[in-house]
PDB file of C-alpha atoms and ligand atoms in Angstrom:
ATOM      1  CA  MET A   1     131.864  34.347  68.426  1.00  0.00           C
ATOM      2  CA  SER A   2     129.041  35.293  70.618  1.00  0.00           C
ATOM      3  CA  GLU A   3     127.572  33.195  73.366  1.00  0.00           C
ATOM      4  CA  PHE A   4     124.403  33.502  71.392  1.00  0.00           C
ATOM      5  CA  ALA A   5     125.388  31.908  68.063  1.00  0.00           C
ATOM      6  CA  SER A   6     124.734  28.583  69.497  1.00  0.00           C
ATOM      7  CA  LYS A   7     121.269  29.343  71.483  1.00  0.00           C
ATOM      8  CA  VAL A   8     117.725  28.869  70.460  1.00  0.00           C
ATOM      9  CA  VAL A   9     115.322  31.738  71.851  1.00  0.00           C
ATOM     10  CA  LEU A  10     111.810  32.301  72.169  1.00  0.00           C
ATOM     11  CA  ILE A  11     110.490  35.811  71.917  1.00  0.00           C
ATOM     12  CA  THR A  12     106.522  36.503  72.365  1.00  0.00           C
ATOM     13  CA  GLY A  13     105.176  39.923  70.957  1.00  0.00           C
ATOM     14  CA  ALA A  14     108.161  39.716  68.695  1.00  0.00           C
ATOM     15  CA  ALA A  15     106.663  41.775  65.720  1.00  0.00           C
ATOM     16  CA  SER A  16     106.798  45.221  67.520  1.00  0.00           C
ATOM     17  CA  GLY A  17     108.368  47.251  69.968  1.00  0.00           C
ATOM     18  CA  PHE A  18     110.297  45.747  72.413  1.00  0.00           C
ATOM     19  CA  GLY A  19     110.015  42.409  71.317  1.00  0.00           C
ATOM     20  CA  GLU A  20     111.171  43.763  67.888  1.00  0.00           C
ATOM     21  CA  ALA A  21     114.137  45.268  69.111  1.00  0.00           C
ATOM     22  CA  ILE A  22     114.844  42.263  71.241  1.00  0.00           C
ATOM     23  CA  ALA A  23     115.074  39.835  68.129  1.00  0.00           C
ATOM     24  CA  CYS A  24     116.655  41.958  65.638  1.00  0.00           C
ATOM     25  CA  ALA A  25     119.512  42.498  68.398  1.00  0.00           C
ATOM     26  CA  LEU A  26     119.695  38.923  69.097  1.00  0.00           C
ATOM     27  CA  ALA A  27     119.886  38.145  65.611  1.00  0.00           C
ATOM     28  CA  LYS A  28     123.294  40.519  65.148  1.00  0.00           C
ATOM     29  CA  LYS A  29     124.766  38.230  67.755  1.00  0.00           C
ATOM     30  CA  GLY A  30     123.612  35.259  65.185  1.00  0.00           C
ATOM     31  CA  ALA A  31     121.103  33.198  67.612  1.00  0.00           C
ATOM     32  CA  SER A  32     118.372  31.336  66.451  1.00  0.00           C
ATOM     33  CA  LEU A  33     115.221  32.854  66.811  1.00  0.00           C
ATOM     34  CA  SER A  34     111.386  31.976  67.459  1.00  0.00           C
ATOM     35  CA  LEU A  35     109.452  34.767  66.855  1.00  0.00           C
ATOM     36  CA  VAL A  36     105.696  34.510  68.001  1.00  0.00           C
ATOM     37  CA  ASP A  37     102.959  37.008  67.711  1.00  0.00           C
ATOM     38  CA  ARG A  38      99.548  37.575  66.471  1.00  0.00           C
ATOM     39  CA  ASP A  39     100.215  40.163  63.955  1.00  0.00           C
ATOM     40  CA  GLU A  40     101.184  38.461  60.837  1.00  0.00           C
ATOM     41  CA  GLU A  41     102.311  40.979  58.816  1.00  0.00           C
ATOM     42  CA  ASN A  42     104.680  42.932  61.163  1.00  0.00           C
ATOM     43  CA  LEU A  43     106.130  39.516  62.253  1.00  0.00           C
ATOM     44  CA  GLY A  44     106.702  38.678  58.450  1.00  0.00           C
ATOM     45  CA  LYS A  45     108.863  41.915  58.491  1.00  0.00           C
ATOM     46  CA  VAL A  46     110.606  41.580  61.716  1.00  0.00           C
ATOM     47  CA  THR A  47     111.142  37.715  60.516  1.00  0.00           C
ATOM     48  CA  GLU A  48     112.909  38.933  57.422  1.00  0.00           C
ATOM     49  CA  GLN A  49     114.920  41.932  59.182  1.00  0.00           C
ATOM     50  CA  CYS A  50     116.564  38.837  61.641  1.00  0.00           C
ATOM     51  CA  LYS A  51     117.548  36.818  58.606  1.00  0.00           C
ATOM     52  CA  LYS A  52     119.335  39.782  56.976  1.00  0.00           C
ATOM     53  CA  ALA A  53     120.589  40.649  60.445  1.00  0.00           C
ATOM     54  CA  GLY A  54     122.611  37.467  60.684  1.00  0.00           C
ATOM     55  CA  ALA A  55     120.385  34.997  62.739  1.00  0.00           C
ATOM     56  CA  THR A  56     121.106  31.536  62.329  1.00  0.00           C
ATOM     57  CA  LYS A  57     117.389  30.447  61.624  1.00  0.00           C
ATOM     58  CA  VAL A  58     114.379  32.441  62.090  1.00  0.00           C
ATOM     59  CA  LEU A  59     110.749  30.749  62.577  1.00  0.00           C
ATOM     60  CA  ALA A  60     107.785  32.690  62.722  1.00  0.00           C
ATOM     61  CA  VAL A  61     104.827  31.660  64.388  1.00  0.00           C
ATOM     62  CA  VAL A  62     101.776  33.295  64.138  1.00  0.00           C
ATOM     63  CA  ALA A  63      99.629  32.961  67.159  1.00  0.00           C
ATOM     64  CA  ASP A  64      97.326  34.665  69.312  1.00  0.00           C
ATOM     65  CA  LEU A  65      98.471  34.469  73.268  1.00  0.00           C
ATOM     66  CA  ARG A  66      94.741  34.351  74.585  1.00  0.00           C
ATOM     67  CA  ILE A  67      94.250  30.870  73.326  1.00  0.00           C
ATOM     68  CA  GLU A  68      95.874  27.960  75.159  1.00  0.00           C
ATOM     69  CA  GLY A  69      96.261  26.001  71.702  1.00  0.00           C
ATOM     70  CA  ASP A  70      98.169  28.585  69.828  1.00  0.00           C
ATOM     71  CA  ILE A  71     100.720  28.680  73.161  1.00  0.00           C
ATOM     72  CA  VAL A  72     101.265  24.531  72.255  1.00  0.00           C
ATOM     73  CA  ARG A  73     101.635  24.800  69.105  1.00  0.00           C
ATOM     74  CA  ALA A  74     103.921  27.816  69.383  1.00  0.00           C
ATOM     75  CA  MET A  75     106.305  25.761  71.671  1.00  0.00           C
ATOM     76  CA  ASN A  76     105.544  22.648  69.754  1.00  0.00           C
ATOM     77  CA  GLU A  77     106.673  24.061  66.637  1.00  0.00           C
ATOM     78  CA  THR A  78     109.837  25.480  67.923  1.00  0.00           C
ATOM     79  CA  ILE A  79     110.749  22.255  69.574  1.00  0.00           C
ATOM     80  CA  GLU A  80     110.155  20.556  65.949  1.00  0.00           C
ATOM     81  CA  THR A  81     112.604  23.364  64.542  1.00  0.00           C
ATOM     82  CA  PHE A  82     115.467  23.641  66.662  1.00  0.00           C
ATOM     83  CA  ASP A  83     115.119  20.590  68.821  1.00  0.00           C
ATOM     84  CA  ARG A  84     116.352  22.656  71.621  1.00  0.00           C
ATOM     85  CA  LEU A  85     115.745  26.013  73.636  1.00  0.00           C
ATOM     86  CA  ASP A  86     117.737  27.989  75.648  1.00  0.00           C
ATOM     87  CA  VAL A  87     115.853  31.277  76.558  1.00  0.00           C
ATOM     88  CA  LEU A  88     112.072  32.283  76.838  1.00  0.00           C
ATOM     89  CA  VAL A  89     111.143  35.683  76.704  1.00  0.00           C
ATOM     90  CA  ASN A  90     107.741  35.803  78.055  1.00  0.00           C
ATOM     91  CA  ASN A  91     107.174  40.005  76.149  1.00  0.00           C
ATOM     92  CA  ALA A  92     103.587  40.247  74.595  1.00  0.00           C
ATOM     93  CA  GLY A  93     101.331  42.158  76.869  1.00  0.00           C
ATOM     94  CA  ILE A  94      98.558  44.776  76.102  1.00  0.00           C
ATOM     95  CA  ILE A  95      97.665  47.704  78.299  1.00  0.00           C
ATOM     96  CA  GLN A  96      94.468  48.842  79.474  1.00  0.00           C
ATOM     97  CA  LEU A  97      93.736  52.196  81.727  1.00  0.00           C
ATOM     98  CA  GLY A  98      90.758  52.177  83.810  1.00  0.00           C
ATOM     99  CA  SER A  99      90.052  52.944  87.307  1.00  0.00           C
ATOM    100  CA  VAL A 100      88.445  51.064  90.033  1.00  0.00           C
ATOM    101  CA  GLU A 101      84.789  52.553  89.503  1.00  0.00           C
ATOM    102  CA  ASP A 102      85.212  52.618  85.198  1.00  0.00           C
ATOM    103  CA  THR A 103      87.023  49.563  84.275  1.00  0.00           C
ATOM    104  CA  PRO A 104      84.625  47.229  82.516  1.00  0.00           C
ATOM    105  CA  VAL A 105      84.774  43.796  84.532  1.00  0.00           C
ATOM    106  CA  GLU A 106      84.398  41.724  81.721  1.00  0.00           C
ATOM    107  CA  SER A 107      87.865  42.587  80.502  1.00  0.00           C
ATOM    108  CA  PHE A 108      89.889  41.122  83.322  1.00  0.00           C
ATOM    109  CA  ASP A 109      90.246  37.722  81.575  1.00  0.00           C
ATOM    110  CA  SER A 110      91.327  39.214  78.175  1.00  0.00           C
ATOM    111  CA  ILE A 111      94.304  41.107  80.093  1.00  0.00           C
ATOM    112  CA  PHE A 112      95.241  38.482  82.554  1.00  0.00           C
ATOM    113  CA  HIS A 113      94.948  36.284  80.051  1.00  0.00           C
ATOM    114  CA  LEU A 114      97.745  37.837  77.531  1.00  0.00           C
ATOM    115  CA  ASN A 115      99.630  39.083  80.294  1.00  0.00           C
ATOM    116  CA  VAL A 116      99.978  36.982  82.889  1.00  0.00           C
ATOM    117  CA  LYS A 117      98.432  33.448  81.969  1.00  0.00           C
ATOM    118  CA  ALA A 118     100.290  33.063  78.312  1.00  0.00           C
ATOM    119  CA  HIS A 119     103.779  33.756  80.480  1.00  0.00           C
ATOM    120  CA  PHE A 120     102.771  31.051  83.070  1.00  0.00           C
ATOM    121  CA  HIS A 121     102.101  28.521  80.258  1.00  0.00           C
ATOM    122  CA  PHE A 122     104.659  29.239  78.066  1.00  0.00           C
ATOM    123  CA  THR A 123     107.252  28.638  81.173  1.00  0.00           C
ATOM    124  CA  GLN A 124     105.634  25.640  82.237  1.00  0.00           C
ATOM    125  CA  LEU A 125     105.514  24.453  78.849  1.00  0.00           C
ATOM    126  CA  ALA A 126     109.453  25.088  78.540  1.00  0.00           C
ATOM    127  CA  VAL A 127     110.856  23.360  81.533  1.00  0.00           C
ATOM    128  CA  PRO A 128     111.953  20.328  80.300  1.00  0.00           C
ATOM    129  CA  HIS A 129     113.577  21.760  77.451  1.00  0.00           C
ATOM    130  CA  LEU A 130     115.232  24.570  79.772  1.00  0.00           C
ATOM    131  CA  GLU A 131     116.413  22.200  82.237  1.00  0.00           C
ATOM    132  CA  LYS A 132     118.263  20.577  79.458  1.00  0.00           C
ATOM    133  CA  THR A 133     119.990  23.046  78.393  1.00  0.00           C
ATOM    134  CA  LYS A 134     120.148  24.777  82.115  1.00  0.00           C
ATOM    135  CA  GLY A 135     118.988  27.912  80.281  1.00  0.00           C
ATOM    136  CA  ASN A 136     116.536  30.717  81.499  1.00  0.00           C
ATOM    137  CA  VAL A 137     113.188  32.794  81.039  1.00  0.00           C
ATOM    138  CA  ILE A 138     112.953  36.720  81.176  1.00  0.00           C
ATOM    139  CA  ASN A 139     109.452  38.029  81.511  1.00  0.00           C
ATOM    140  CA  MET A 140     108.202  41.791  80.767  1.00  0.00           C
ATOM    141  CA  ALA A 141     106.737  43.357  83.793  1.00  0.00           C
ATOM    142  CA  SER A 142     106.750  46.808  84.013  1.00  0.00           C
ATOM    143  CA  THR A 143     107.607  49.573  86.570  1.00  0.00           C
ATOM    144  CA  ALA A 144     103.451  49.377  87.362  1.00  0.00           C
ATOM    145  CA  ALA A 145     104.250  46.251  89.344  1.00  0.00           C
ATOM    146  CA  GLU A 146     105.640  49.007  91.795  1.00  0.00           C
ATOM    147  CA  ILE A 147     104.395  52.348  91.172  1.00  0.00           C
ATOM    148  CA  LEU A 148     100.527  52.567  91.907  1.00  0.00           C
ATOM    149  CA  SER A 149      98.669  53.970  89.317  1.00  0.00           C
ATOM    150  CA  PRO A 150      94.974  54.551  89.592  1.00  0.00           C
ATOM    151  CA  ILE A 151      94.218  55.114  86.322  1.00  0.00           C
ATOM    152  CA  ALA A 152      95.462  51.469  84.958  1.00  0.00           C
ATOM    153  CA  VAL A 153      94.148  49.174  87.715  1.00  0.00           C
ATOM    154  CA  PHE A 154      94.309  46.128  85.607  1.00  0.00           C
ATOM    155  CA  TYR A 155      97.444  46.638  84.126  1.00  0.00           C
ATOM    156  CA  GLY A 156      99.365  47.110  87.109  1.00  0.00           C
ATOM    157  CA  MET A 157      97.642  43.899  88.573  1.00  0.00           C
ATOM    158  CA  THR A 158      98.808  41.933  85.694  1.00  0.00           C
ATOM    159  CA  LYS A 159     102.316  43.460  86.033  1.00  0.00           C
ATOM    160  CA  ALA A 160     102.430  42.574  90.229  1.00  0.00           C
ATOM    161  CA  ALA A 161     101.165  39.159  89.463  1.00  0.00           C
ATOM    162  CA  LEU A 162     104.267  38.888  86.610  1.00  0.00           C
ATOM    163  CA  THR A 163     106.895  40.158  89.261  1.00  0.00           C
ATOM    164  CA  TYR A 164     105.812  37.670  92.008  1.00  0.00           C
ATOM    165  CA  PHE A 165     105.306  34.586  89.230  1.00  0.00           C
ATOM    166  CA  THR A 166     108.857  35.482  88.515  1.00  0.00           C
ATOM    167  CA  LYS A 167     110.431  35.083  92.022  1.00  0.00           C
ATOM    168  CA  THR A 168     107.971  32.381  92.776  1.00  0.00           C
ATOM    169  CA  ALA A 169     109.234  30.420  89.588  1.00  0.00           C
ATOM    170  CA  ALA A 170     113.176  31.069  90.165  1.00  0.00           C
ATOM    171  CA  LEU A 171     112.505  29.439  93.299  1.00  0.00           C
ATOM    172  CA  GLY A 172     110.732  26.646  92.125  1.00  0.00           C
ATOM    173  CA  LEU A 173     113.045  26.330  88.969  1.00  0.00           C
ATOM    174  CA  ALA A 174     116.295  26.372  90.830  1.00  0.00           C
ATOM    175  CA  GLU A 175     117.142  22.708  91.435  1.00  0.00           C
ATOM    176  CA  LYS A 176     116.439  22.104  87.546  1.00  0.00           C
ATOM    177  CA  GLY A 177     119.212  25.081  86.922  1.00  0.00           C
ATOM    178  CA  ILE A 178     116.737  26.935  84.978  1.00  0.00           C
ATOM    179  CA  ARG A 179     116.780  31.246  86.009  1.00  0.00           C
ATOM    180  CA  VAL A 180     114.071  33.240  86.259  1.00  0.00           C
ATOM    181  CA  ASN A 181     114.192  36.896  85.635  1.00  0.00           C
ATOM    182  CA  ALA A 182     111.883  40.095  84.640  1.00  0.00           C
ATOM    183  CA  VAL A 183     112.368  43.276  83.064  1.00  0.00           C
ATOM    184  CA  CYS A 184     110.553  46.438  84.822  1.00  0.00           C
ATOM    185  CA  PRO A 185     111.037  49.098  82.220  1.00  0.00           C
ATOM    186  CA  GLY A 186     109.248  52.642  82.844  1.00  0.00           C
ATOM    187  CA  ALA A 187     107.544  54.325  79.777  1.00  0.00           C
ATOM    188  CA  CYS A 188     108.775  53.745  76.297  1.00  0.00           C
ATOM    189  CA  ARG A 189     107.313  55.163  72.966  1.00  0.00           C
ATOM    190  CA  THR A 190     106.611  51.908  71.342  1.00  0.00           C
ATOM    191  CA  ASN A 191     103.204  50.782  69.668  1.00  0.00           C
ATOM    192  CA  ILE A 192     101.700  49.920  72.906  1.00  0.00           C
ATOM    193  CA  LEU A 193      99.376  53.319  73.500  1.00  0.00           C
ATOM    194  CA  LYS A 194      98.099  52.516  69.905  1.00  0.00           C
ATOM    195  CA  ARG A 195      95.249  50.861  70.116  1.00  0.00           C
ATOM    196  CA  PRO A 196      92.114  51.930  68.921  1.00  0.00           C
ATOM    197  CA  GLY A 197      90.058  53.286  71.614  1.00  0.00           C
ATOM    198  CA  LEU A 198      92.979  53.254  74.361  1.00  0.00           C
ATOM    199  CA  LEU A 199      93.193  57.059  74.833  1.00  0.00           C
ATOM    200  CA  GLY A 200      90.513  59.412  74.980  1.00  0.00           C
ATOM    201  CA  PRO A 201      90.483  63.094  75.803  1.00  0.00           C
ATOM    202  CA  GLY A 202      92.408  64.648  78.347  1.00  0.00           C
ATOM    203  CA  LEU A 203      94.627  61.082  78.069  1.00  0.00           C
ATOM    204  CA  ASP A 204      96.486  60.988  75.301  1.00  0.00           C
ATOM    205  CA  GLU A 205     100.168  59.917  74.786  1.00  0.00           C
ATOM    206  CA  ASP A 206     101.677  63.352  75.630  1.00  0.00           C
ATOM    207  CA  VAL A 207      99.798  63.401  78.841  1.00  0.00           C
ATOM    208  CA  LEU A 208     100.824  59.938  79.925  1.00  0.00           C
ATOM    209  CA  PHE A 209     104.787  60.600  79.158  1.00  0.00           C
ATOM    210  CA  GLY A 210     104.610  63.695  80.702  1.00  0.00           C
ATOM    211  CA  MET A 211     103.284  61.918  83.876  1.00  0.00           C
ATOM    212  CA  GLU A 212     105.671  59.482  83.523  1.00  0.00           C
ATOM    213  CA  GLU A 213     108.776  61.653  83.005  1.00  0.00           C
ATOM    214  CA  LYS A 214     107.947  63.749  86.130  1.00  0.00           C
ATOM    215  CA  SER A 215     108.619  60.558  87.947  1.00  0.00           C
ATOM    216  CA  SER A 216     112.303  59.913  86.538  1.00  0.00           C
ATOM    217  CA  ILE A 217     114.509  60.927  89.356  1.00  0.00           C
ATOM    218  CA  LEU A 218     117.527  60.839  86.923  1.00  0.00           C
ATOM    219  CA  GLY A 219     115.402  63.142  84.159  1.00  0.00           C
ATOM    220  CA  GLY A 220     114.201  62.842  80.884  1.00  0.00           C
ATOM    221  CA  VAL A 221     112.324  60.063  79.145  1.00  0.00           C
ATOM    222  CA  LEU A 222     112.552  56.956  81.239  1.00  0.00           C
ATOM    223  CA  VAL A 223     113.312  54.283  78.710  1.00  0.00           C
ATOM    224  CA  GLU A 224     114.507  53.711  75.471  1.00  0.00           C
ATOM    225  CA  LYS A 225     114.107  50.436  73.534  1.00  0.00           C
ATOM    226  CA  GLN A 226     117.639  49.871  73.590  1.00  0.00           C
ATOM    227  CA  ASP A 227     118.210  50.087  77.557  1.00  0.00           C
ATOM    228  CA  VAL A 228     115.677  47.023  77.267  1.00  0.00           C
ATOM    229  CA  VAL A 229     117.488  45.313  74.777  1.00  0.00           C
ATOM    230  CA  ASP A 230     120.555  46.017  77.015  1.00  0.00           C
ATOM    231  CA  ALA A 231     118.883  44.684  79.978  1.00  0.00           C
ATOM    232  CA  ILE A 232     117.501  41.446  78.847  1.00  0.00           C
ATOM    233  CA  LEU A 233     120.920  40.463  76.488  1.00  0.00           C
ATOM    234  CA  PHE A 234     122.549  40.448  80.178  1.00  0.00           C
ATOM    235  CA  LEU A 235     119.956  38.468  82.032  1.00  0.00           C
ATOM    236  CA  ALA A 236     119.616  36.045  79.185  1.00  0.00           C
ATOM    237  CA  SER A 237     123.723  35.552  79.122  1.00  0.00           C
ATOM    238  CA  ASP A 238     126.195  33.539  81.137  1.00  0.00           C
ATOM    239  CA  SER A 239     127.473  37.098  82.651  1.00  0.00           C
ATOM    240  CA  ALA A 240     124.181  36.630  84.789  1.00  0.00           C
ATOM    241  CA  ARG A 241     124.836  33.357  85.811  1.00  0.00           C
ATOM    242  CA  THR A 242     124.512  34.293  89.707  1.00  0.00           C
ATOM    243  CA  ILE A 243     121.079  36.368  89.013  1.00  0.00           C
ATOM    244  CA  THR A 244     117.482  34.496  89.777  1.00  0.00           C
ATOM    245  CA  GLY A 245     114.431  35.959  91.086  1.00  0.00           C
ATOM    246  CA  SER A 246     115.595  39.523  89.956  1.00  0.00           C
ATOM    247  CA  ASN A 247     113.028  42.234  89.027  1.00  0.00           C
ATOM    248  CA  LEU A 248     115.229  44.517  87.195  1.00  0.00           C
ATOM    249  CA  CYS A 249     114.061  48.147  87.091  1.00  0.00           C
ATOM    250  CA  LEU A 250     115.070  50.358  84.222  1.00  0.00           C
ATOM    251  CA  ASP A 251     113.142  53.335  85.255  1.00  0.00           C
ATOM    252  CA  ARG A 252     115.444  56.380  86.428  1.00  0.00           C
ATOM    253  CA  GLY A 253     114.477  55.856  89.848  1.00  0.00           C
ATOM    254  CA  ALA A 254     111.102  56.042  89.074  1.00  0.00           C
ATOM    255  CA  VAL A 255     110.110  53.357  91.381  1.00  0.00           C
ATOM    256  CA  LEU A 256     112.004  55.169  94.358  1.00  0.00           C
ATOM    257  CA  ALA A 257     110.174  58.552  93.694  1.00  0.00           C
ATOM    258  CA  GLY A 258     106.581  56.696  94.166  1.00  0.00           C
ATOM    259  CA  PRO A 259     103.785  57.579  91.902  1.00  0.00           C
ATOM    260  CA  PRO A 260     103.639  60.757  89.825  1.00  0.00           C
ATOM    261  CA  ALA A 261     101.006  63.918  90.942  1.00  0.00           C
ATOM    262  CA  MET A 262      97.783  63.077  88.624  1.00  0.00           C
ATOM    263  CA  SER A 263      97.485  66.480  87.496  1.00  0.00           C
TER     264      SER A 263
HETATM  265  N1  NAD B   1     105.923  50.625  75.769  1.00  0.00           N
HETATM  266  C1  NAD B   1     105.816  50.789  77.320  1.00  0.00           C
HETATM  267  O1  NAD B   1     105.884  51.790  77.645  1.00  0.00           O
HETATM  268  C2  NAD B   1     106.086  49.675  78.350  1.00  0.00           C
HETATM  269  C3  NAD B   1     106.714  50.014  79.805  1.00  0.00           C
HETATM  270  C4  NAD B   1     106.760  48.780  80.438  1.00  0.00           C
HETATM  271  C5  NAD B   1     106.632  47.366  80.111  1.00  0.00           C
HETATM  272  N2  NAD B   1     105.684  47.198  78.778  1.00  0.00           N
HETATM  273  C6  NAD B   1     105.677  45.591  78.306  1.00  0.00           C
HETATM  274  O2  NAD B   1     106.651  45.694  77.269  1.00  0.00           O
HETATM  275  C7  NAD B   1     106.009  44.530  76.283  1.00  0.00           C
HETATM  276  C8  NAD B   1     106.122  44.479  75.238  1.00  0.00           C
HETATM  277  O3  NAD B   1     105.028  45.759  74.946  1.00  0.00           O
HETATM  278  P1  NAD B   1     105.483  46.906  73.685  1.00  0.00           P
HETATM  279  O4  NAD B   1     105.971  48.301  73.942  1.00  0.00           O
HETATM  280  O5  NAD B   1     106.622  46.315  72.953  1.00  0.00           O
HETATM  281  O6  NAD B   1     104.183  47.321  72.870  1.00  0.00           O
HETATM  282  P2  NAD B   1     103.983  46.930  71.228  1.00  0.00           P
HETATM  283  O7  NAD B   1     102.440  46.907  71.077  1.00  0.00           O
HETATM  284  O8  NAD B   1     104.662  47.793  70.566  1.00  0.00           O
HETATM  285  O9  NAD B   1     104.293  45.557  71.280  1.00  0.00           O
HETATM  286  C9  NAD B   1     103.537  44.433  71.967  1.00  0.00           C
HETATM  287  C10 NAD B   1     103.341  43.480  70.826  1.00  0.00           C
HETATM  288  O10 NAD B   1     102.366  42.098  71.713  1.00  0.00           O
HETATM  289  C11 NAD B   1     101.365  41.716  70.158  1.00  0.00           C
HETATM  290  N3  NAD B   1     100.465  40.815  70.816  1.00  0.00           N
HETATM  291  C12 NAD B   1      99.432  41.615  71.530  1.00  0.00           C
HETATM  292  N4  NAD B   1      98.526  41.173  71.909  1.00  0.00           N
HETATM  293  C13 NAD B   1      99.001  39.804  71.240  1.00  0.00           C
HETATM  294  C14 NAD B   1      98.336  38.393  71.397  1.00  0.00           C
HETATM  295  N5  NAD B   1      96.717  37.858  71.983  1.00  0.00           N
HETATM  296  N6  NAD B   1      98.588  37.235  70.862  1.00  0.00           N
HETATM  297  C15 NAD B   1     100.169  37.361  70.380  1.00  0.00           C
HETATM  298  N7  NAD B   1     100.594  38.693  70.260  1.00  0.00           N
HETATM  299  C16 NAD B   1     100.203  39.706  70.934  1.00  0.00           C
HETATM  300  C17 NAD B   1     101.610  43.070  69.463  1.00  0.00           C
HETATM  301  O11 NAD B   1     100.897  42.310  68.054  1.00  0.00           O
HETATM  302  C18 NAD B   1     102.465  43.354  69.284  1.00  0.00           C
HETATM  303  O12 NAD B   1     103.571  42.838  68.620  1.00  0.00           O
HETATM  304  C19 NAD B   1     104.269  44.444  76.956  1.00  0.00           C
HETATM  305  O13 NAD B   1     104.260  43.056  77.733  1.00  0.00           O
HETATM  306  C20 NAD B   1     104.244  45.752  77.760  1.00  0.00           C
HETATM  307  O14 NAD B   1     103.349  45.627  78.970  1.00  0.00           O
HETATM  308  C21 NAD B   1     105.908  48.599  77.939  1.00  0.00           C
END
């Protein structure tokens, strides 16, 4: 029997992309899942998939993680339902494109709220529960934390904040027996670039992925969802008991290669 069969895992941003793939993989291993997302329709679909795939129990919480009350409600409902928490996967996030000159300063709060503050808040609320289970936290950072991208300034800043947070939280929570790690994937074709108004003329998905692929030193598409799933299942498991404060890059060596040429 999988070690996850006796575990409760909370995943934010579980209705799409990496979050959906992680939820389905853990469901196959019999985990109990608390799935949190603001997209009610897709969250319902993923919840059904997870039940069919073999999850012990699934709780779906519709919540906008830029609202602090929603985060508190999501954690409270999780604990009321399962009475424990073993793993917190802070995954929800959005990307924003824009340079220093053309990024609207008013958009700072919105992206930092979701990509950084929500992860901090969930982690803080999870500490007493993870202390009891000697559990762990996994943050979804990005190679954007390491590879400087002048066309996605706020996004890179949020991911760099997250890798800092991962290390400092690992240091601060070690005495409670809680591990904290992050994964830093390169580009993967999920729904993240599909937000209306995000892309514009000359900057479509193919251009962005083309730039990313140029920096792959192993060649090819940077990351598949399964690569992220495999890394998260490992970091969340007892096999990774010696690992904390690690920001694991899944990037075919892109961070080593540095920023791709802009044209
Ligand atoms: N796809 C990539 O290329 C890539 C690479 C590195 C890191 N990441 C990171 O992976 C994470 C997941 O992204 P993805 O690629 O799976 O994207 P995605 O758009 O497919 O999934 C993101 C999920 O987050 C949810 N979400 C967005 N805003 C929310 C809010 N305010 N409240 C609650 N839920 C909200 C969405 O509804 C969606 O279900 C993000 O943190 C992203 O930065 C993505």
